[in-house]
mmCIF file of C-alpha atoms in Angstrom:
data_model
loop_
_atom_site.group_PDB
_atom_site.id
_atom_site.type_symbol
_atom_site.label_atom_id
_atom_site.label_comp_id
_atom_site.label_asym_id
_atom_site.label_seq_id
_atom_site.Cartn_x
_atom_site.Cartn_y
_atom_site.Cartn_z
ATOM 1 C CA HIS O 54 -119.018 -5.746 0.879
ATOM 2 C CA VAL O 55 -120.645 -7.469 -1.955
ATOM 3 C CA SER O 56 -124.326 -8.612 -2.375
ATOM 4 C CA LEU O 57 -126.209 -10.934 -4.195
ATOM 5 C CA THR O 58 -130.261 -11.042 -4.960
ATOM 6 C CA LEU O 59 -130.954 -14.866 -4.358
ATOM 7 C CA SER O 60 -134.724 -14.100 -4.549
ATOM 8 C CA PRO O 61 -137.405 -11.666 -4.215
ATOM 9 C CA ARG O 62 -136.806 -12.199 -0.301
ATOM 10 C CA HIS O 63 -133.325 -12.933 0.280
ATOM 11 C CA ILE O 64 -129.960 -11.293 -0.106
ATOM 12 C CA LEU O 65 -126.465 -12.767 0.719
ATOM 13 C CA ILE O 66 -123.908 -10.524 1.650
ATOM 14 C CA TYR O 67 -120.132 -10.950 1.924
ATOM 15 C CA GLY O 68 -117.326 -9.355 2.925
ATOM 16 C CA GLY O 69 -116.568 -6.077 3.444
ATOM 17 C CA THR O 70 -114.361 -4.015 5.998
ATOM 18 C CA THR O 71 -114.881 -3.315 9.722
ATOM 19 C CA PRO O 72 -114.706 0.403 10.775
ATOM 20 C CA GLU O 73 -110.684 0.198 11.668
ATOM 21 C CA GLU O 74 -110.687 -1.708 7.886
ATOM 22 C CA THR O 75 -109.925 -4.903 8.940
ATOM 23 C CA MET O 76 -111.228 -7.056 5.782
ATOM 24 C CA LEU O 77 -113.785 -9.685 6.617
ATOM 25 C CA ASP O 78 -114.662 -13.012 4.951
ATOM 26 C CA ASP O 79 -118.227 -13.731 6.528
ATOM 27 C CA PHE O 80 -121.234 -14.979 4.666
ATOM 28 C CA TRP O 81 -124.547 -13.251 5.977
ATOM 29 C CA LEU O 82 -128.359 -14.091 4.114
ATOM 30 C CA ILE O 83 -131.048 -11.397 5.482
ATOM 31 C CA ASP O 84 -135.009 -12.304 4.967
ATOM 32 C CA LEU O 85 -136.558 -9.041 3.805
ATOM 33 C CA GLU O 86 -139.506 -10.131 4.688
ATOM 34 C CA THR O 87 -138.874 -10.657 8.616
ATOM 35 C CA GLY O 88 -135.727 -8.486 8.423
ATOM 36 C CA ILE O 89 -133.621 -11.743 10.308
ATOM 37 C CA TRP O 90 -130.204 -11.825 9.317
ATOM 38 C CA GLN O 91 -128.391 -15.398 9.613
ATOM 39 C CA GLN O 92 -124.829 -16.095 9.537
ATOM 40 C CA ILE O 93 -123.962 -18.220 6.986
ATOM 41 C CA ALA O 94 -121.440 -21.216 6.817
ATOM 42 C CA ASN O 95 -118.673 -21.058 3.847
ATOM 43 C CA THR O 96 -118.753 -25.257 3.446
ATOM 44 C CA ARG O 97 -116.930 -25.091 -0.183
ATOM 45 C CA GLY O 98 -113.261 -23.965 1.229
ATOM 46 C CA VAL O 99 -111.193 -21.504 2.134
ATOM 47 C CA LEU O 100 -111.878 -18.220 0.796
ATOM 48 C CA GLU O 101 -109.919 -15.454 1.713
ATOM 49 C CA PRO O 102 -110.929 -12.025 2.886
ATOM 50 C CA LYS O 103 -111.791 -9.861 -0.154
ATOM 51 C CA ILE O 104 -113.218 -6.246 -0.892
ATOM 52 C CA GLY O 105 -113.757 -4.642 -4.406
ATOM 53 C CA CYS O 106 -114.890 -7.845 -5.712
ATOM 54 C CA THR O 107 -118.284 -9.079 -7.256
ATOM 55 C CA MET O 108 -120.274 -11.993 -6.782
ATOM 56 C CA THR O 109 -122.842 -14.064 -9.108
ATOM 57 C CA LEU O 110 -125.092 -16.879 -9.109
ATOM 58 C CA ILE O 111 -124.596 -19.354 -11.990
ATOM 59 C CA GLN O 112 -127.376 -22.129 -11.489
ATOM 60 C CA ASP O 113 -126.944 -23.733 -7.940
ATOM 61 C CA SER O 114 -123.281 -22.296 -7.461
ATOM 62 C CA ILE O 115 -122.232 -18.977 -6.149
ATOM 63 C CA TYR O 116 -118.653 -17.227 -7.213
ATOM 64 C CA VAL O 117 -116.678 -14.502 -5.964
ATOM 65 C CA PHE O 118 -114.349 -12.468 -8.351
ATOM 66 C CA GLY O 119 -111.816 -10.051 -7.785
ATOM 67 C CA GLY O 120 -110.808 -8.121 -4.885
#
């Protein structure tokens, strides 16, 4: 998986693998104050499952590179 700090309170997590090594393409947002995890829909199009990638925030857009 890869993670990105969106604010002091929120971290976005993407991808990774299951214990059986199935690649994942899901996004999760964790609220560090409440400990609540929320699955986030990808509304910007298809993003193939990735591992070994990086993610960055530029202005209001999130970019996933590599994998």
